[in-house]
mmCIF file with all atom_site columns, C-alpha atoms in Angstrom:
data_model
loop_
_atom_site.group_PDB
_atom_site.id
_atom_site.type_symbol
_atom_site.label_atom_id
_atom_site.label_alt_id
_atom_site.label_comp_id
_atom_site.label_asym_id
_atom_site.label_entity_id
_atom_site.label_seq_id
_atom_site.pdbx_PDB_ins_code
_atom_site.Cartn_x
_atom_site.Cartn_y
_atom_site.Cartn_z
_atom_site.occupancy
_atom_site.B_iso_or_equiv
_atom_site.pdbx_formal_charge
_atom_site.auth_seq_id
_atom_site.auth_comp_id
_atom_site.auth_asym_id
_atom_site.auth_atom_id
_atom_site.pdbx_PDB_model_num
ATOM 1   C CA . UNK E 1 1   ? 5.554   -31.265 -10.686 1.00 0.00 ? 1   UNK E CA 1
ATOM 2   C CA . UNK E 1 2   ? 2.514   -29.734 -9.053  1.00 0.00 ? 2   UNK E CA 1
ATOM 3   C CA . UNK E 1 3   ? -0.614  -31.886 -9.093  1.00 0.00 ? 3   UNK E CA 1
ATOM 4   C CA . UNK E 1 4   ? -3.029  -28.926 -9.011  1.00 0.00 ? 4   UNK E CA 1
ATOM 5   C CA . UNK E 1 5   ? -2.009  -25.780 -10.858 1.00 0.00 ? 5   UNK E CA 1
ATOM 6   C CA . UNK E 1 6   ? -3.684  -22.394 -11.037 1.00 0.00 ? 6   UNK E CA 1
ATOM 7   C CA . UNK E 1 7   ? -3.161  -19.566 -13.483 1.00 0.00 ? 7   UNK E CA 1
ATOM 8   C CA . UNK E 1 8   ? -2.560  -16.732 -13.080 1.00 0.00 ? 8   UNK E CA 1
ATOM 9   C CA . UNK E 1 9   ? -0.983  -16.623 -9.622  1.00 0.00 ? 9   UNK E CA 1
ATOM 10  C CA . UNK E 1 10  ? -1.580  -12.914 -9.267  1.00 0.00 ? 10  UNK E CA 1
ATOM 11  C CA . UNK E 1 11  ? -3.918  -10.596 -11.132 1.00 0.00 ? 11  UNK E CA 1
ATOM 12  C CA . UNK E 1 12  ? -4.840  -6.945  -10.796 1.00 0.00 ? 12  UNK E CA 1
ATOM 13  C CA . UNK E 1 13  ? -7.861  -5.759  -12.716 1.00 0.00 ? 13  UNK E CA 1
ATOM 14  C CA . UNK E 1 14  ? -10.392 -2.942  -12.804 1.00 0.00 ? 14  UNK E CA 1
ATOM 15  C CA . UNK E 1 15  ? -14.026 -2.817  -11.838 1.00 0.00 ? 15  UNK E CA 1
ATOM 16  C CA . UNK E 1 16  ? -16.290 -4.108  -14.596 1.00 0.00 ? 16  UNK E CA 1
ATOM 17  C CA . UNK E 1 17  ? -13.683 -6.242  -16.346 1.00 0.00 ? 17  UNK E CA 1
ATOM 18  C CA . UNK E 1 18  ? -14.255 -9.922  -17.105 1.00 0.00 ? 18  UNK E CA 1
ATOM 19  C CA . UNK E 1 19  ? -11.733 -12.210 -15.472 1.00 0.00 ? 19  UNK E CA 1
ATOM 20  C CA . UNK E 1 20  ? -11.088 -15.939 -15.840 1.00 0.00 ? 20  UNK E CA 1
ATOM 21  C CA . UNK E 1 21  ? -9.097  -18.011 -13.373 1.00 0.00 ? 21  UNK E CA 1
ATOM 22  C CA . UNK E 1 22  ? -7.983  -21.412 -14.531 1.00 0.00 ? 22  UNK E CA 1
ATOM 23  C CA . UNK E 1 23  ? -7.302  -24.648 -12.704 1.00 0.00 ? 23  UNK E CA 1
ATOM 24  C CA . UNK E 1 24  ? -5.745  -27.846 -14.030 1.00 0.00 ? 24  UNK E CA 1
ATOM 25  C CA . UNK E 1 25  ? -5.034  -31.120 -12.262 1.00 0.00 ? 25  UNK E CA 1
ATOM 26  C CA . UNK E 1 26  ? -3.039  -34.239 -13.039 1.00 0.00 ? 26  UNK E CA 1
ATOM 27  C CA . UNK E 1 27  ? -4.370  -36.292 -10.125 1.00 0.00 ? 27  UNK E CA 1
ATOM 28  C CA . UNK E 1 28  ? -7.112  -37.960 -12.150 1.00 0.00 ? 28  UNK E CA 1
ATOM 29  C CA . UNK E 1 29  ? -9.759  -36.827 -9.653  1.00 0.00 ? 29  UNK E CA 1
ATOM 30  C CA . UNK E 1 30  ? -13.393 -36.475 -10.646 1.00 0.00 ? 30  UNK E CA 1
ATOM 31  C CA . UNK E 1 31  ? -14.300 -33.708 -8.221  1.00 0.00 ? 31  UNK E CA 1
ATOM 32  C CA . UNK E 1 32  ? -13.115 -30.129 -8.451  1.00 0.00 ? 32  UNK E CA 1
ATOM 33  C CA . UNK E 1 33  ? -13.877 -27.056 -6.328  1.00 0.00 ? 33  UNK E CA 1
ATOM 34  C CA . UNK E 1 34  ? -13.405 -23.320 -6.224  1.00 0.00 ? 34  UNK E CA 1
ATOM 35  C CA . UNK E 1 35  ? -13.006 -21.553 -2.878  1.00 0.00 ? 35  UNK E CA 1
ATOM 36  C CA . UNK E 1 36  ? -12.512 -17.978 -1.881  1.00 0.00 ? 36  UNK E CA 1
ATOM 37  C CA . UNK E 1 37  ? -10.396 -17.003 1.134   1.00 0.00 ? 37  UNK E CA 1
ATOM 38  C CA . UNK E 1 38  ? -10.834 -13.717 2.982   1.00 0.00 ? 38  UNK E CA 1
ATOM 39  C CA . UNK E 1 39  ? -8.990  -12.838 6.200   1.00 0.00 ? 39  UNK E CA 1
ATOM 40  C CA . UNK E 1 40  ? -10.902 -14.072 9.261   1.00 0.00 ? 40  UNK E CA 1
ATOM 41  C CA . UNK E 1 41  ? -13.512 -15.914 7.203   1.00 0.00 ? 41  UNK E CA 1
ATOM 42  C CA . UNK E 1 42  ? -11.718 -19.101 6.306   1.00 0.00 ? 42  UNK E CA 1
ATOM 43  C CA . UNK E 1 43  ? -12.557 -20.686 2.972   1.00 0.00 ? 43  UNK E CA 1
ATOM 44  C CA . UNK E 1 44  ? -15.947 -20.253 1.395   1.00 0.00 ? 44  UNK E CA 1
ATOM 45  C CA . UNK E 1 45  ? -17.167 -22.542 -1.364  1.00 0.00 ? 45  UNK E CA 1
ATOM 46  C CA . UNK E 1 46  ? -18.052 -20.824 -4.639  1.00 0.00 ? 46  UNK E CA 1
ATOM 47  C CA . UNK E 1 47  ? -18.790 -23.734 -6.996  1.00 0.00 ? 47  UNK E CA 1
ATOM 48  C CA . UNK E 1 48  ? -18.084 -27.434 -7.143  1.00 0.00 ? 48  UNK E CA 1
ATOM 49  C CA . UNK E 1 49  ? -18.192 -30.068 -9.865  1.00 0.00 ? 49  UNK E CA 1
ATOM 50  C CA . UNK E 1 50  ? -18.477 -33.804 -9.360  1.00 0.00 ? 50  UNK E CA 1
ATOM 51  C CA . UNK E 1 51  ? -17.899 -34.557 -13.034 1.00 0.00 ? 51  UNK E CA 1
ATOM 52  C CA . UNK E 1 52  ? -17.921 -32.743 -16.363 1.00 0.00 ? 52  UNK E CA 1
ATOM 53  C CA . UNK E 1 53  ? -21.727 -32.584 -16.505 1.00 0.00 ? 53  UNK E CA 1
ATOM 54  C CA . UNK E 1 54  ? -22.385 -32.069 -12.799 1.00 0.00 ? 54  UNK E CA 1
ATOM 55  C CA . UNK E 1 55  ? -21.812 -28.495 -11.593 1.00 0.00 ? 55  UNK E CA 1
ATOM 56  C CA . UNK E 1 56  ? -23.263 -27.078 -8.402  1.00 0.00 ? 56  UNK E CA 1
ATOM 57  C CA . UNK E 1 57  ? -23.442 -23.731 -6.672  1.00 0.00 ? 57  UNK E CA 1
ATOM 58  C CA . UNK E 1 58  ? -21.725 -23.302 -3.357  1.00 0.00 ? 58  UNK E CA 1
ATOM 59  C CA . UNK E 1 59  ? -22.291 -20.834 -0.529  1.00 0.00 ? 59  UNK E CA 1
ATOM 60  C CA . UNK E 1 60  ? -21.270 -17.668 -2.388  1.00 0.00 ? 60  UNK E CA 1
ATOM 61  C CA . UNK E 1 61  ? -21.857 -18.218 -6.134  1.00 0.00 ? 61  UNK E CA 1
ATOM 62  C CA . UNK E 1 62  ? -23.417 -14.826 -6.926  1.00 0.00 ? 62  UNK E CA 1
ATOM 63  C CA . UNK E 1 63  ? -21.208 -12.878 -9.341  1.00 0.00 ? 63  UNK E CA 1
ATOM 64  C CA . UNK E 1 64  ? -19.276 -15.976 -10.406 1.00 0.00 ? 64  UNK E CA 1
ATOM 65  C CA . UNK E 1 65  ? -19.655 -18.641 -13.085 1.00 0.00 ? 65  UNK E CA 1
ATOM 66  C CA . UNK E 1 66  ? -17.690 -21.780 -13.874 1.00 0.00 ? 66  UNK E CA 1
ATOM 67  C CA . UNK E 1 67  ? -16.873 -24.078 -16.754 1.00 0.00 ? 67  UNK E CA 1
ATOM 68  C CA . UNK E 1 68  ? -15.687 -27.694 -16.546 1.00 0.00 ? 68  UNK E CA 1
ATOM 69  C CA . UNK E 1 69  ? -14.008 -28.089 -19.900 1.00 0.00 ? 69  UNK E CA 1
ATOM 70  C CA . UNK E 1 70  ? -12.645 -31.563 -19.172 1.00 0.00 ? 70  UNK E CA 1
ATOM 71  C CA . UNK E 1 71  ? -12.079 -33.831 -16.215 1.00 0.00 ? 71  UNK E CA 1
ATOM 72  C CA . UNK E 1 72  ? -8.778  -32.066 -15.596 1.00 0.00 ? 72  UNK E CA 1
ATOM 73  C CA . UNK E 1 73  ? -9.842  -28.436 -16.086 1.00 0.00 ? 73  UNK E CA 1
ATOM 74  C CA . UNK E 1 74  ? -12.186 -26.208 -14.112 1.00 0.00 ? 74  UNK E CA 1
ATOM 75  C CA . UNK E 1 75  ? -12.346 -22.453 -14.743 1.00 0.00 ? 75  UNK E CA 1
ATOM 76  C CA . UNK E 1 76  ? -13.844 -19.700 -12.626 1.00 0.00 ? 76  UNK E CA 1
ATOM 77  C CA . UNK E 1 77  ? -15.110 -16.491 -14.250 1.00 0.00 ? 77  UNK E CA 1
ATOM 78  C CA . UNK E 1 78  ? -16.028 -13.124 -12.841 1.00 0.00 ? 78  UNK E CA 1
ATOM 79  C CA . UNK E 1 79  ? -18.260 -11.616 -15.514 1.00 0.00 ? 79  UNK E CA 1
ATOM 80  C CA . UNK E 1 80  ? -17.998 -8.074  -14.203 1.00 0.00 ? 80  UNK E CA 1
ATOM 81  C CA . UNK E 1 81  ? -15.474 -7.792  -11.412 1.00 0.00 ? 81  UNK E CA 1
ATOM 82  C CA . UNK E 1 82  ? -16.182 -5.611  -8.378  1.00 0.00 ? 82  UNK E CA 1
ATOM 83  C CA . UNK E 1 83  ? -13.809 -4.533  -5.572  1.00 0.00 ? 83  UNK E CA 1
ATOM 84  C CA . UNK E 1 84  ? -15.333 -6.818  -2.928  1.00 0.00 ? 84  UNK E CA 1
ATOM 85  C CA . UNK E 1 85  ? -14.248 -9.786  -5.051  1.00 0.00 ? 85  UNK E CA 1
ATOM 86  C CA . UNK E 1 86  ? -10.681 -8.965  -4.122  1.00 0.00 ? 86  UNK E CA 1
ATOM 87  C CA . UNK E 1 87  ? -9.519  -12.151 -2.401  1.00 0.00 ? 87  UNK E CA 1
ATOM 88  C CA . UNK E 1 88  ? -7.359  -15.248 -2.596  1.00 0.00 ? 88  UNK E CA 1
ATOM 89  C CA . UNK E 1 89  ? -8.939  -17.962 -4.742  1.00 0.00 ? 89  UNK E CA 1
ATOM 90  C CA . UNK E 1 90  ? -8.162  -21.653 -4.406  1.00 0.00 ? 90  UNK E CA 1
ATOM 91  C CA . UNK E 1 91  ? -8.941  -24.594 -6.616  1.00 0.00 ? 91  UNK E CA 1
ATOM 92  C CA . UNK E 1 92  ? -9.115  -28.052 -5.047  1.00 0.00 ? 92  UNK E CA 1
ATOM 93  C CA . UNK E 1 93  ? -9.710  -31.633 -6.186  1.00 0.00 ? 93  UNK E CA 1
ATOM 94  C CA . UNK E 1 94  ? -10.839 -34.864 -4.564  1.00 0.00 ? 94  UNK E CA 1
ATOM 95  C CA . UNK E 1 95  ? -11.638 -38.447 -5.469  1.00 0.00 ? 95  UNK E CA 1
ATOM 96  C CA . UNK E 1 96  ? -15.214 -39.418 -6.121  1.00 0.00 ? 96  UNK E CA 1
ATOM 97  C CA . UNK E 1 97  ? -15.344 -41.762 -3.141  1.00 0.00 ? 97  UNK E CA 1
ATOM 98  C CA . UNK E 1 98  ? -14.195 -42.074 0.438   1.00 0.00 ? 98  UNK E CA 1
ATOM 99  C CA . UNK E 1 99  ? -13.496 -39.316 2.896   1.00 0.00 ? 99  UNK E CA 1
ATOM 100 C CA . UNK E 1 100 ? -13.352 -36.531 0.314   1.00 0.00 ? 100 UNK E CA 1
ATOM 101 C CA . UNK E 1 101 ? -9.879  -35.346 1.288   1.00 0.00 ? 101 UNK E CA 1
ATOM 102 C CA . UNK E 1 102 ? -9.167  -32.325 -0.861  1.00 0.00 ? 102 UNK E CA 1
ATOM 103 C CA . UNK E 1 103 ? -5.928  -31.352 -2.564  1.00 0.00 ? 103 UNK E CA 1
ATOM 104 C CA . UNK E 1 104 ? -5.329  -27.658 -3.101  1.00 0.00 ? 104 UNK E CA 1
ATOM 105 C CA . UNK E 1 105 ? -3.650  -25.560 -5.730  1.00 0.00 ? 105 UNK E CA 1
ATOM 106 C CA . UNK E 1 106 ? -1.289  -22.711 -4.782  1.00 0.00 ? 106 UNK E CA 1
ATOM 107 C CA . UNK E 1 107 ? -3.948  -20.024 -5.102  1.00 0.00 ? 107 UNK E CA 1
ATOM 108 C CA . UNK E 1 108 ? -4.604  -16.939 -7.224  1.00 0.00 ? 108 UNK E CA 1
ATOM 109 C CA . UNK E 1 109 ? -4.438  -13.535 -5.576  1.00 0.00 ? 109 UNK E CA 1
ATOM 110 C CA . UNK E 1 110 ? -6.977  -11.288 -7.308  1.00 0.00 ? 110 UNK E CA 1
ATOM 111 C CA . UNK E 1 111 ? -7.180  -7.543  -6.752  1.00 0.00 ? 111 UNK E CA 1
ATOM 112 C CA . UNK E 1 112 ? -10.064 -5.565  -8.224  1.00 0.00 ? 112 UNK E CA 1
ATOM 113 C CA . UNK E 1 113 ? -9.483  -1.814  -8.261  1.00 0.00 ? 113 UNK E CA 1
ATOM 114 C CA . UNK Y 2 1   ? -26.037 -28.960 8.112   1.00 0.00 ? 1   UNK Y CA 1
ATOM 115 C CA . UNK Y 2 2   ? -22.468 -29.169 9.312   1.00 0.00 ? 2   UNK Y CA 1
ATOM 116 C CA . UNK Y 2 3   ? -20.353 -26.397 10.776  1.00 0.00 ? 3   UNK Y CA 1
ATOM 117 C CA . UNK Y 2 4   ? -16.961 -25.869 12.357  1.00 0.00 ? 4   UNK Y CA 1
ATOM 118 C CA . UNK Y 2 5   ? -15.906 -23.445 15.068  1.00 0.00 ? 5   UNK Y CA 1
ATOM 119 C CA . UNK Y 2 6   ? -12.269 -22.671 15.725  1.00 0.00 ? 6   UNK Y CA 1
ATOM 120 C CA . UNK Y 2 7   ? -11.749 -20.922 19.047  1.00 0.00 ? 7   UNK Y CA 1
ATOM 121 C CA . UNK Y 2 8   ? -9.111  -18.235 18.843  1.00 0.00 ? 8   UNK Y CA 1
ATOM 122 C CA . UNK Y 2 9   ? -8.202  -16.545 15.598  1.00 0.00 ? 9   UNK Y CA 1
ATOM 123 C CA . UNK Y 2 10  ? -4.647  -16.013 16.857  1.00 0.00 ? 10  UNK Y CA 1
ATOM 124 C CA . UNK Y 2 11  ? -2.573  -18.198 19.156  1.00 0.00 ? 11  UNK Y CA 1
ATOM 125 C CA . UNK Y 2 12  ? 0.952   -17.351 20.283  1.00 0.00 ? 12  UNK Y CA 1
ATOM 126 C CA . UNK Y 2 13  ? 3.302   -19.820 21.956  1.00 0.00 ? 13  UNK Y CA 1
ATOM 127 C CA . UNK Y 2 14  ? 6.973   -19.906 22.816  1.00 0.00 ? 14  UNK Y CA 1
ATOM 128 C CA . UNK Y 2 15  ? 9.310   -22.205 20.955  1.00 0.00 ? 15  UNK Y CA 1
ATOM 129 C CA . UNK Y 2 16  ? 9.299   -25.562 22.738  1.00 0.00 ? 16  UNK Y CA 1
ATOM 130 C CA . UNK Y 2 17  ? 5.891   -25.019 24.334  1.00 0.00 ? 17  UNK Y CA 1
ATOM 131 C CA . UNK Y 2 18  ? 2.762   -27.085 23.809  1.00 0.00 ? 18  UNK Y CA 1
ATOM 132 C CA . UNK Y 2 19  ? 0.589   -26.152 20.852  1.00 0.00 ? 19  UNK Y CA 1
ATOM 133 C CA . UNK Y 2 20  ? -3.175  -26.520 21.287  1.00 0.00 ? 20  UNK Y CA 1
ATOM 134 C CA . UNK Y 2 21  ? -5.550  -25.361 18.559  1.00 0.00 ? 21  UNK Y CA 1
ATOM 135 C CA . UNK Y 2 22  ? -9.229  -25.877 19.231  1.00 0.00 ? 22  UNK Y CA 1
ATOM 136 C CA . UNK Y 2 23  ? -11.903 -27.118 16.858  1.00 0.00 ? 23  UNK Y CA 1
ATOM 137 C CA . UNK Y 2 24  ? -15.515 -27.969 17.582  1.00 0.00 ? 24  UNK Y CA 1
ATOM 138 C CA . UNK Y 2 25  ? -17.849 -29.316 14.943  1.00 0.00 ? 25  UNK Y CA 1
ATOM 139 C CA . UNK Y 2 26  ? -21.518 -29.814 14.331  1.00 0.00 ? 26  UNK Y CA 1
ATOM 140 C CA . UNK Y 2 27  ? -22.659 -32.609 12.080  1.00 0.00 ? 27  UNK Y CA 1
ATOM 141 C CA . UNK Y 2 28  ? -25.862 -34.564 11.701  1.00 0.00 ? 28  UNK Y CA 1
ATOM 142 C CA . UNK Y 2 29  ? -23.972 -37.659 10.590  1.00 0.00 ? 29  UNK Y CA 1
ATOM 143 C CA . UNK Y 2 30  ? -20.749 -39.267 11.794  1.00 0.00 ? 30  UNK Y CA 1
ATOM 144 C CA . UNK Y 2 31  ? -18.174 -36.860 10.474  1.00 0.00 ? 31  UNK Y CA 1
ATOM 145 C CA . UNK Y 2 32  ? -14.943 -36.986 8.613   1.00 0.00 ? 32  UNK Y CA 1
ATOM 146 C CA . UNK Y 2 33  ? -12.695 -34.300 10.095  1.00 0.00 ? 33  UNK Y CA 1
ATOM 147 C CA . UNK Y 2 34  ? -9.559  -32.672 8.757   1.00 0.00 ? 34  UNK Y CA 1
ATOM 148 C CA . UNK Y 2 35  ? -6.826  -30.278 9.793   1.00 0.00 ? 35  UNK Y CA 1
ATOM 149 C CA . UNK Y 2 36  ? -5.076  -28.324 7.062   1.00 0.00 ? 36  UNK Y CA 1
ATOM 150 C CA . UNK Y 2 37  ? -2.093  -25.972 7.357   1.00 0.00 ? 37  UNK Y CA 1
ATOM 151 C CA . UNK Y 2 38  ? -1.389  -22.937 5.186   1.00 0.00 ? 38  UNK Y CA 1
ATOM 152 C CA . UNK Y 2 39  ? 2.111   -21.504 5.126   1.00 0.00 ? 39  UNK Y CA 1
ATOM 153 C CA . UNK Y 2 40  ? 2.562   -17.937 3.862   1.00 0.00 ? 40  UNK Y CA 1
ATOM 154 C CA . UNK Y 2 41  ? 1.893   -17.564 0.146   1.00 0.00 ? 41  UNK Y CA 1
ATOM 155 C CA . UNK Y 2 42  ? 1.024   -21.225 -0.254  1.00 0.00 ? 42  UNK Y CA 1
ATOM 156 C CA . UNK Y 2 43  ? -2.032  -23.384 -0.673  1.00 0.00 ? 43  UNK Y CA 1
ATOM 157 C CA . UNK Y 2 44  ? -3.493  -25.641 1.987   1.00 0.00 ? 44  UNK Y CA 1
ATOM 158 C CA . UNK Y 2 45  ? -1.723  -28.855 2.933   1.00 0.00 ? 45  UNK Y CA 1
ATOM 159 C CA . UNK Y 2 46  ? -3.326  -31.733 4.805   1.00 0.00 ? 46  UNK Y CA 1
ATOM 160 C CA . UNK Y 2 47  ? -1.944  -32.270 8.318   1.00 0.00 ? 47  UNK Y CA 1
ATOM 161 C CA . UNK Y 2 48  ? -4.179  -35.144 9.380   1.00 0.00 ? 48  UNK Y CA 1
ATOM 162 C CA . UNK Y 2 49  ? -7.681  -36.568 9.076   1.00 0.00 ? 49  UNK Y CA 1
ATOM 163 C CA . UNK Y 2 50  ? -10.163 -38.562 11.125  1.00 0.00 ? 50  UNK Y CA 1
ATOM 164 C CA . UNK Y 2 51  ? -12.180 -41.123 9.190   1.00 0.00 ? 51  UNK Y CA 1
ATOM 165 C CA . UNK Y 2 52  ? -13.885 -43.149 11.966  1.00 0.00 ? 52  UNK Y CA 1
ATOM 166 C CA . UNK Y 2 53  ? -10.941 -45.416 12.695  1.00 0.00 ? 53  UNK Y CA 1
ATOM 167 C CA . UNK Y 2 54  ? -8.694  -44.598 15.688  1.00 0.00 ? 54  UNK Y CA 1
ATOM 168 C CA . UNK Y 2 55  ? -9.841  -41.576 17.688  1.00 0.00 ? 55  UNK Y CA 1
ATOM 169 C CA . UNK Y 2 56  ? -6.264  -40.358 18.165  1.00 0.00 ? 56  UNK Y CA 1
ATOM 170 C CA . UNK Y 2 57  ? -4.900  -39.377 14.785  1.00 0.00 ? 57  UNK Y CA 1
ATOM 171 C CA . UNK Y 2 58  ? -1.261  -38.700 14.097  1.00 0.00 ? 58  UNK Y CA 1
ATOM 172 C CA . UNK Y 2 59  ? -0.271  -36.398 11.295  1.00 0.00 ? 59  UNK Y CA 1
ATOM 173 C CA . UNK Y 2 60  ? 2.768   -34.844 9.725   1.00 0.00 ? 60  UNK Y CA 1
ATOM 174 C CA . UNK Y 2 61  ? 5.345   -32.651 11.479  1.00 0.00 ? 61  UNK Y CA 1
ATOM 175 C CA . UNK Y 2 62  ? 4.579   -34.109 14.919  1.00 0.00 ? 62  UNK Y CA 1
ATOM 176 C CA . UNK Y 2 63  ? 0.962   -32.955 15.089  1.00 0.00 ? 63  UNK Y CA 1
ATOM 177 C CA . UNK Y 2 64  ? -1.878  -35.081 16.371  1.00 0.00 ? 64  UNK Y CA 1
ATOM 178 C CA . UNK Y 2 65  ? -5.580  -34.643 17.073  1.00 0.00 ? 65  UNK Y CA 1
ATOM 179 C CA . UNK Y 2 66  ? -8.113  -36.504 19.174  1.00 0.00 ? 66  UNK Y CA 1
ATOM 180 C CA . UNK Y 2 67  ? -11.704 -37.046 18.105  1.00 0.00 ? 67  UNK Y CA 1
ATOM 181 C CA . UNK Y 2 68  ? -14.055 -36.717 21.093  1.00 0.00 ? 68  UNK Y CA 1
ATOM 182 C CA . UNK Y 2 69  ? -17.618 -37.436 20.118  1.00 0.00 ? 69  UNK Y CA 1
ATOM 183 C CA . UNK Y 2 70  ? -19.057 -36.499 23.521  1.00 0.00 ? 70  UNK Y CA 1
ATOM 184 C CA . UNK Y 2 71  ? -17.469 -33.055 23.269  1.00 0.00 ? 71  UNK Y CA 1
ATOM 185 C CA . UNK Y 2 72  ? -17.887 -32.725 19.464  1.00 0.00 ? 72  UNK Y CA 1
ATOM 186 C CA . UNK Y 2 73  ? -14.252 -31.683 19.369  1.00 0.00 ? 73  UNK Y CA 1
ATOM 187 C CA . UNK Y 2 74  ? -11.186 -32.388 17.261  1.00 0.00 ? 74  UNK Y CA 1
ATOM 188 C CA . UNK Y 2 75  ? -8.414  -30.320 18.840  1.00 0.00 ? 75  UNK Y CA 1
ATOM 189 C CA . UNK Y 2 76  ? -4.946  -30.216 17.286  1.00 0.00 ? 76  UNK Y CA 1
ATOM 190 C CA . UNK Y 2 77  ? -1.870  -30.568 19.476  1.00 0.00 ? 77  UNK Y CA 1
ATOM 191 C CA . UNK Y 2 78  ? 1.890   -30.702 19.239  1.00 0.00 ? 78  UNK Y CA 1
ATOM 192 C CA . UNK Y 2 79  ? 4.083   -31.269 22.302  1.00 0.00 ? 79  UNK Y CA 1
ATOM 193 C CA . UNK Y 2 80  ? 6.840   -28.842 21.360  1.00 0.00 ? 80  UNK Y CA 1
ATOM 194 C CA . UNK Y 2 81  ? 6.451   -25.925 18.973  1.00 0.00 ? 81  UNK Y CA 1
ATOM 195 C CA . UNK Y 2 82  ? 9.068   -25.100 16.375  1.00 0.00 ? 82  UNK Y CA 1
ATOM 196 C CA . UNK Y 2 83  ? 9.526   -21.786 14.634  1.00 0.00 ? 83  UNK Y CA 1
ATOM 197 C CA . UNK Y 2 84  ? 8.625   -23.511 11.370  1.00 0.00 ? 84  UNK Y CA 1
ATOM 198 C CA . UNK Y 2 85  ? 5.139   -24.269 12.732  1.00 0.00 ? 85  UNK Y CA 1
ATOM 199 C CA . UNK Y 2 86  ? 4.132   -20.629 12.338  1.00 0.00 ? 86  UNK Y CA 1
ATOM 200 C CA . UNK Y 2 87  ? 1.251   -20.732 9.868   1.00 0.00 ? 87  UNK Y CA 1
ATOM 201 C CA . UNK Y 2 88  ? -2.524  -20.630 9.635   1.00 0.00 ? 88  UNK Y CA 1
ATOM 202 C CA . UNK Y 2 89  ? -4.423  -23.781 10.554  1.00 0.00 ? 89  UNK Y CA 1
ATOM 203 C CA . UNK Y 2 90  ? -7.884  -24.741 9.346   1.00 0.00 ? 90  UNK Y CA 1
ATOM 204 C CA . UNK Y 2 91  ? -10.237 -27.374 10.704  1.00 0.00 ? 91  UNK Y CA 1
ATOM 205 C CA . UNK Y 2 92  ? -12.775 -28.827 8.263   1.00 0.00 ? 92  UNK Y CA 1
ATOM 206 C CA . UNK Y 2 93  ? -15.671 -31.270 8.334   1.00 0.00 ? 93  UNK Y CA 1
ATOM 207 C CA . UNK Y 2 94  ? -16.994 -33.319 5.471   1.00 0.00 ? 94  UNK Y CA 1
ATOM 208 C CA . UNK Y 2 95  ? -20.429 -32.297 4.386   1.00 0.00 ? 95  UNK Y CA 1
ATOM 209 C CA . UNK Y 2 96  ? -23.415 -34.592 4.229   1.00 0.00 ? 96  UNK Y CA 1
ATOM 210 C CA . UNK Y 2 97  ? -24.447 -36.094 0.960   1.00 0.00 ? 97  UNK Y CA 1
ATOM 211 C CA . UNK Y 2 98  ? -22.620 -34.638 -2.004  1.00 0.00 ? 98  UNK Y CA 1
ATOM 212 C CA . UNK Y 2 99  ? -21.345 -31.466 -0.398  1.00 0.00 ? 99  UNK Y CA 1
ATOM 213 C CA . UNK Y 2 100 ? -17.787 -30.262 -0.199  1.00 0.00 ? 100 UNK Y CA 1
ATOM 214 C CA . UNK Y 2 101 ? -15.856 -29.697 3.006   1.00 0.00 ? 101 UNK Y CA 1
ATOM 215 C CA . UNK Y 2 102 ? -16.932 -26.965 5.421   1.00 0.00 ? 102 UNK Y CA 1
ATOM 216 C CA . UNK Y 2 103 ? -13.994 -25.017 6.838   1.00 0.00 ? 103 UNK Y CA 1
ATOM 217 C CA . UNK Y 2 104 ? -13.540 -23.131 10.074  1.00 0.00 ? 104 UNK Y CA 1
ATOM 218 C CA . UNK Y 2 105 ? -12.368 -19.533 10.032  1.00 0.00 ? 105 UNK Y CA 1
ATOM 219 C CA . UNK Y 2 106 ? -8.773  -20.493 10.777  1.00 0.00 ? 106 UNK Y CA 1
ATOM 220 C CA . UNK Y 2 107 ? -6.282  -19.967 13.601  1.00 0.00 ? 107 UNK Y CA 1
ATOM 221 C CA . UNK Y 2 108 ? -3.023  -18.178 13.014  1.00 0.00 ? 108 UNK Y CA 1
ATOM 222 C CA . UNK Y 2 109 ? -0.218  -19.671 15.079  1.00 0.00 ? 109 UNK Y CA 1
ATOM 223 C CA . UNK Y 2 110 ? 2.733   -17.512 16.059  1.00 0.00 ? 110 UNK Y CA 1
ATOM 224 C CA . UNK Y 2 111 ? 5.828   -19.075 17.591  1.00 0.00 ? 111 UNK Y CA 1
ATOM 225 C CA . UNK Y 2 112 ? 8.002   -16.769 19.667  1.00 0.00 ? 112 UNK Y CA 1
ATOM 226 C CA . UNK Y 2 113 ? 11.720  -17.461 20.052  1.00 0.00 ? 113 UNK Y CA 1
#
């Protein structure tokens, strides 16, 4: 069974629509992250959460919002999707201590038309 | 602030040849460093990590990396490439304080038969 799951795996939507991407983990980790991957740019941090009440903006948070519903769940929302948000989105988790090794979900491929 | 530079967005080697993927970092504190691999249509998987113990780190699938403080480098090597090594490789550095990892832009490795 996967430790970090993301739903949906693929999504096509239209400009202006509201979209929610969901992430769940069974690793018992406190920290959760959302990244965006674009070709040639690596991974860019959108938001991160160190516990349910501790949510922080990353490098590219504009146009995105998040919700940490429980220790195991962290959702990413695009309130009004635009074409340049077309990308591969990854959720990751890590322990609250140590080297901060991150464990990644399989990704969600989002296309905004 | 920390940063990572991966030299070469694409590297092509012949099967059986040496693999060398370059990573240089910038960090104001002693870093934790990571190499992740991404196979097509999959999430990121940890190859190896440096956490201030031995400077030569061995990872999965025959990969290893050497931490060189004087050169601020953490290059990834494998003595003999296999076709199955074809993937994208990301170097990452742990951020200072509470921050998440900072990733390089990635290097796509092609292995020619």
